[in-house]
Coordinates of C-alpha atoms and ligand atoms in Angstrom, one line a residue:
X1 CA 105.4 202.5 52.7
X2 CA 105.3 199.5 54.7
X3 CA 103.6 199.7 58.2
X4 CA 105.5 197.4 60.7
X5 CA 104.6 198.6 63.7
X6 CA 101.0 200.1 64.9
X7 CA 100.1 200.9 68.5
X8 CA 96.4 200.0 68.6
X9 CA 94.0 202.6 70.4
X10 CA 90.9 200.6 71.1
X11 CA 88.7 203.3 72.5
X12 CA 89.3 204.8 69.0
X13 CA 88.7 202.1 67.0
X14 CA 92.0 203.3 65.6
X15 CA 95.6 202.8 65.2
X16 CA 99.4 204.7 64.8
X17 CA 101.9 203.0 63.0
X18 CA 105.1 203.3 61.5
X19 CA 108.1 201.8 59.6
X20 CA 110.6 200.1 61.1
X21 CA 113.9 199.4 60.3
X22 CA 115.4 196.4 62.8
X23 CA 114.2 194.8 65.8
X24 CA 116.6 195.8 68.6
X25 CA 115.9 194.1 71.6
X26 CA 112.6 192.4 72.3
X27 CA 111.6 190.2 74.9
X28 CA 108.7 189.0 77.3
X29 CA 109.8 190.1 81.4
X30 CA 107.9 188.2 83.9
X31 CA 105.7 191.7 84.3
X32 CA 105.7 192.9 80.6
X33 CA 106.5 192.4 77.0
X34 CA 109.7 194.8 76.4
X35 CA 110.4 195.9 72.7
X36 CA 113.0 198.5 71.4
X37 CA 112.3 199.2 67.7
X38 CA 115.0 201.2 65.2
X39 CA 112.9 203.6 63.2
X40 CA 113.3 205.7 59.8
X41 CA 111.1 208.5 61.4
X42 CA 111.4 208.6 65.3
X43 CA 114.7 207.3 65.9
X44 CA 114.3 204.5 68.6
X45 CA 111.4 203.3 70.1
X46 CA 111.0 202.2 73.5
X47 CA 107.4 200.2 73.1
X48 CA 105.7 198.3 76.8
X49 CA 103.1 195.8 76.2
X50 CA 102.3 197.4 72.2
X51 CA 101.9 200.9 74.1
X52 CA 104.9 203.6 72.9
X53 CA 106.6 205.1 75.7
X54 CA 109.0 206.7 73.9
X55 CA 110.8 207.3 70.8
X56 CA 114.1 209.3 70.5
X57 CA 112.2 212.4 68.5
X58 CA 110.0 213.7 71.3
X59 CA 110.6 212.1 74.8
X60 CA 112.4 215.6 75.6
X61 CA 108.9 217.3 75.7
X62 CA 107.2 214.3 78.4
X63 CA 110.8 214.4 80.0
X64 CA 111.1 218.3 80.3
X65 CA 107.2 218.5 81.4
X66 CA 107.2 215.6 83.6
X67 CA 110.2 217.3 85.4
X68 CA 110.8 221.1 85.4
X69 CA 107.7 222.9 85.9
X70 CA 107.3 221.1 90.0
X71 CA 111.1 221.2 90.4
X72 CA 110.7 225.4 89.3
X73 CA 107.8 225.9 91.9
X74 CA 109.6 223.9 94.8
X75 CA 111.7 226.5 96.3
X76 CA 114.7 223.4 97.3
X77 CA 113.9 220.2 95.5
X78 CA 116.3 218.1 97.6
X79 CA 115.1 214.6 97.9
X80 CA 112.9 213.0 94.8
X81 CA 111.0 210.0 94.5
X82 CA 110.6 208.7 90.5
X83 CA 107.7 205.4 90.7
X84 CA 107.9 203.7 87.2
X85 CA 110.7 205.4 84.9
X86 CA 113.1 202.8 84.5
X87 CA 113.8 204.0 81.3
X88 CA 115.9 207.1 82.8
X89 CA 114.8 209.7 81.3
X90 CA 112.9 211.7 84.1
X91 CA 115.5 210.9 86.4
X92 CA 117.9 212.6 84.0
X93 CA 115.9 215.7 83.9
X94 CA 115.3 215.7 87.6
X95 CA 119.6 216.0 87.7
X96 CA 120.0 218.8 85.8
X97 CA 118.8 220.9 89.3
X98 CA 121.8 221.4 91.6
X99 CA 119.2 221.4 94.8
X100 CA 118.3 217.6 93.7
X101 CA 120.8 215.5 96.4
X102 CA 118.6 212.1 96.1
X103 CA 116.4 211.0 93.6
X104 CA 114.9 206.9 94.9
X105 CA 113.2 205.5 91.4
X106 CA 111.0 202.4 91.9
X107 CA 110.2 200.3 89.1
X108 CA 108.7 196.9 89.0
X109 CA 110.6 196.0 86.0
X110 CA 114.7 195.3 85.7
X111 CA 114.5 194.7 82.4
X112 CA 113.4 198.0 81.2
X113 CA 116.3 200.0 82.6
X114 CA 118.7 196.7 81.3
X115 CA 117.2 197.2 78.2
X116 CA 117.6 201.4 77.7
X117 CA 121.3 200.8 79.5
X118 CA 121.6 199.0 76.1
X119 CA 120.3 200.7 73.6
X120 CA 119.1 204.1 74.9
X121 CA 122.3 205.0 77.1
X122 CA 121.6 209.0 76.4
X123 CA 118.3 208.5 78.3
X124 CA 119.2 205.2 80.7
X125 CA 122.6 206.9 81.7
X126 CA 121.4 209.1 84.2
X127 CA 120.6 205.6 85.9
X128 CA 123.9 204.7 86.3
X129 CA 124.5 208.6 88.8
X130 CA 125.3 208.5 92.4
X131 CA 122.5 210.2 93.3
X132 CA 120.0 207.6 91.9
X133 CA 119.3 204.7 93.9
X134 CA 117.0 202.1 92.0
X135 CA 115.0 199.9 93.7
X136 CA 113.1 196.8 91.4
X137 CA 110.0 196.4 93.1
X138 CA 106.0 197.1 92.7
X139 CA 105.3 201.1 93.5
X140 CA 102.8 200.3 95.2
X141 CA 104.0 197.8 98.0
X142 CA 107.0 200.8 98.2
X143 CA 104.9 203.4 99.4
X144 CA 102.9 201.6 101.8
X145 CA 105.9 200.7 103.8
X146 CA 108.2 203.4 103.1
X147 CA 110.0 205.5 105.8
X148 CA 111.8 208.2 103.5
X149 CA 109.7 211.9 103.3
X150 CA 110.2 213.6 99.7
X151 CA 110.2 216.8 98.1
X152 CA 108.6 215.5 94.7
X153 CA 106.9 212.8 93.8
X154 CA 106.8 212.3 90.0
X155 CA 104.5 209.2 89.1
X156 CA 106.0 208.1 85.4
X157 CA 104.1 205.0 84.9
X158 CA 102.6 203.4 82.3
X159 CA 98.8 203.1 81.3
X160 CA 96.2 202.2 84.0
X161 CA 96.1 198.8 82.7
X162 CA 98.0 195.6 83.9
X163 CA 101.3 197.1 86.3
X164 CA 100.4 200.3 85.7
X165 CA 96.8 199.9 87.7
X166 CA 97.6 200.4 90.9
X167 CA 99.4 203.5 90.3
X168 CA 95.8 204.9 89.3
X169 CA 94.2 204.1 92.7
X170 CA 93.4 206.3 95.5
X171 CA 94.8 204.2 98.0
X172 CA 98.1 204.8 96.4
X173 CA 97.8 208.8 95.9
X174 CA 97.1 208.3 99.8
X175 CA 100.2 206.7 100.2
X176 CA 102.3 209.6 98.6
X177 CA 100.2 212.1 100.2
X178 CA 102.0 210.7 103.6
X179 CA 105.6 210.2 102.1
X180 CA 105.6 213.5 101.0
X181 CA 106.7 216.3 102.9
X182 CA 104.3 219.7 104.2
X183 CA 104.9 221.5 101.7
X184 CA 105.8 218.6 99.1
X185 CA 104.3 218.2 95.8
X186 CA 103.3 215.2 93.6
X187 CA 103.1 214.8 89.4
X188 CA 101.4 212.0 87.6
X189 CA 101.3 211.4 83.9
X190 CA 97.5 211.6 83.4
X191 CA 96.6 210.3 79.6
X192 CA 94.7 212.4 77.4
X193 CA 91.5 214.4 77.7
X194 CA 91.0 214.2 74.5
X195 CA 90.4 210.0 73.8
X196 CA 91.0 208.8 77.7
X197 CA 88.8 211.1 79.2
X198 CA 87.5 208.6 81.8
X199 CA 90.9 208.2 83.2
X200 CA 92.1 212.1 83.4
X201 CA 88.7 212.1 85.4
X202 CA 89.5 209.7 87.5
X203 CA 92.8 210.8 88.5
X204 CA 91.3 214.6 89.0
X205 CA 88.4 212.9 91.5
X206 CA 90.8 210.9 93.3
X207 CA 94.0 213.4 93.5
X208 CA 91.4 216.6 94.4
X209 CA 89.9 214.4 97.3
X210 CA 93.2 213.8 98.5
X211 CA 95.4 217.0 98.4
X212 CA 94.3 221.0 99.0
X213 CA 95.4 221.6 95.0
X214 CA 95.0 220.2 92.0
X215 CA 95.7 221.3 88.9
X216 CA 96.6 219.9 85.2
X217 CA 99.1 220.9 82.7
X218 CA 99.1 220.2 79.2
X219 CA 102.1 219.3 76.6
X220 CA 101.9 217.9 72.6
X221 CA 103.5 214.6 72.5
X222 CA 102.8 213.9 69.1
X223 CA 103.5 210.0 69.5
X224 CA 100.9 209.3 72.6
X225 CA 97.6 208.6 71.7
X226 CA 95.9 211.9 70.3
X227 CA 99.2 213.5 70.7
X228 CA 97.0 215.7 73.9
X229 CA 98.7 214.7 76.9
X230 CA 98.5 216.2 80.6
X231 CA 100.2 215.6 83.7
X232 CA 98.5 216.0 87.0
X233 CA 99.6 218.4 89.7
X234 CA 98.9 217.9 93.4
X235 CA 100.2 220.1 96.1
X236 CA 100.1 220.8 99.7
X237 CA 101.2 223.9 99.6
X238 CA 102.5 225.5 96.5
X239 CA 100.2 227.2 93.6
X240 CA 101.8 225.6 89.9
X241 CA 101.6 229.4 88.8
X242 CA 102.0 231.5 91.3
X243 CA 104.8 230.0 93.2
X244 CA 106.9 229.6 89.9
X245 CA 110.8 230.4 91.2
X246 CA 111.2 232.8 88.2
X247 CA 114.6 233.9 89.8
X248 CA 115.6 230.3 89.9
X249 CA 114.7 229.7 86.7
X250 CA 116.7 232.7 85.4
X251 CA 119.9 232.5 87.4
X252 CA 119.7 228.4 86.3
X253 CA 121.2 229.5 82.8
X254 CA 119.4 226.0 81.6
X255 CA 117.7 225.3 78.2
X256 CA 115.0 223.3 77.2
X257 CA 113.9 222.2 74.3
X258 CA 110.1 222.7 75.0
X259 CA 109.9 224.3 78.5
X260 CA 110.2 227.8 79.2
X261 CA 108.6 230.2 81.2
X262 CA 106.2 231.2 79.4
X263 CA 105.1 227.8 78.8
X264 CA 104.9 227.0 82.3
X265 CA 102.4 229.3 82.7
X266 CA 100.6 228.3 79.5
X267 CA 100.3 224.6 80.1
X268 CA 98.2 225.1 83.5
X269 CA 95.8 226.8 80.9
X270 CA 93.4 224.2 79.8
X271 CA 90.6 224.0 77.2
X272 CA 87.0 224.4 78.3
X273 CA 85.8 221.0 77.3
X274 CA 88.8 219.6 79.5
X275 CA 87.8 222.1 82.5
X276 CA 84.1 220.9 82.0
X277 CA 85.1 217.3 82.0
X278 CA 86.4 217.7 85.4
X279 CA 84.1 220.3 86.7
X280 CA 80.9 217.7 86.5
X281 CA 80.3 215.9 89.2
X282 CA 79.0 213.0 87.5
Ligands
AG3_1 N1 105.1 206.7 80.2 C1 104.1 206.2 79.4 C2 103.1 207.2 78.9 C3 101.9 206.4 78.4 C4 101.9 206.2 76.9 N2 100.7 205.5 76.5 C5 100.5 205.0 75.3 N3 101.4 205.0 74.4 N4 99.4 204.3 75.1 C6 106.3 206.9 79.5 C7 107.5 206.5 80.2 C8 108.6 207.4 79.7 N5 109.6 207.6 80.8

């Protein structure tokens, strides 16, 4: 088998890697280098910078997770706001609820959404709806200024390195805090526990500081480093489990592909080294 792609994983000392069959599209943006690879084993690959973000075979389970379980404890989702995500794919999951009338998605990058428009139209499409208007500019900057109020803010960014930095800061978190609306709720994909535990800490110190609840919730995305991946929860008002709108959810008739309601519950569950990670202080 020949290797022709690895994602490196420095902390790790270690490495992912797969075959690949053609080069797609691959070029340098003035933020990022942009690379869609056609693969034997996970269908396309969306890859940022040597990073995956994601391959055809699993992005519904970040999609799904990213998505449902705030837009199922938000009794009237109505007015969303995606930072990063040009790729489309949360933005198409956020569609799938009738209550959601706007959905603003700010990414720093054109190219990405040019590129999945290209080659990934089943995930990129949902770019092209009336209810999505994108806006190419730095997240950051946006929410300093911004007038809007949301609903949901779902924070779909990259790694805390290069772009994708200032989406890790407090003063940013601070920022959504005051876009969003009293009883509005924010999501953040938060890396792993398990081989980035310095940065789920951080975003659990800085988020918990910031809004009355905090919680994580866990999904397997078997092509992101460890495969242990967790998204971060910060509300004003709502409880993840308690406020689940189970009727909602039934009467929705819609299937997933790795959420459920069971699972929603069961993904707020964490394991004890994770809980001690974030209970000490230090
Ligand atoms: N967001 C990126 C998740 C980070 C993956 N990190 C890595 N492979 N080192 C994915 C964007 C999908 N909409």
């Amino acid at each position: 088998m020949n290797i022709n792609f690895s994602e490196r994983y420095p902390e790790m000392k270690a490495a992912f890697g797969f075959e690949v069959d053609q080069i797609l599209f691959s070029e340098q943006s003035p933020f990022q280098k942009i690379e869609i690879l056609q693969t034997p084993g996970f269908g396309k690959v969306l890859i940022i910078d040597g990073c995956i973000m994601l391959t055809e075979r699993d992005e519904f389970v970040y999609h799904e997770m990213i998505a449902h379980p705030p837009l199922f404890v938000h009794p009237h989702p109505e007015k969303i706001l995606i930072i990063g995500g040009g790729d489309g794919g949360t933005a198409r999951e956020c569609l799938r609820h009738p209550s959601v009338a706007q959905i603003d998605l700010v990414d720093i990058d054109e190219l990405v959404s040019q590129a999945c428009l290209a080659h990934l139209p089943a995930i990129a499409g949902a770019l092209l709806s009336e209810k999505v208007r994108c806006r190419f500019e730095d997240g950051v900057a946006y929410v300093k200024n911004c007038p809007e109020r949301y609903d949901l803010i779902i924070i779909d960014s990259t790694d805390p390195i290069s772009v994708g930095e200032g989406l890790f800061s407090r003063e940013f978190y601070q920022n959504c805090h005051r876009l969003l609306r009293e009883d509005g709720i924010l999501v953040n994909q938060s890396e792993s526990p398990s081989w980035l535990p310095k940065i789920v800490k951080g975003v659990h110190s800085k988020l918990s500081a910031i809004f009355p609840r905090m919680h994580f919730y866990q999904a397997h995305i078997p092509t992101y480093p460890s495969g242990h991946w967790v998204f971060g929860f910060a509300s004003k008002r709502y409880h993840p489990v308690e406020d689940f709108q189970q009727d909602r959810y039934r009467s929705s008739g819609m299937k997933f592909r790795y959420y459920n309601q069971a699972l929603h519950a069961g993904a707020f569950a964490i394991p004890t080294f994770f809980q001690e990670l974030i209970d000490d202080a230090r």
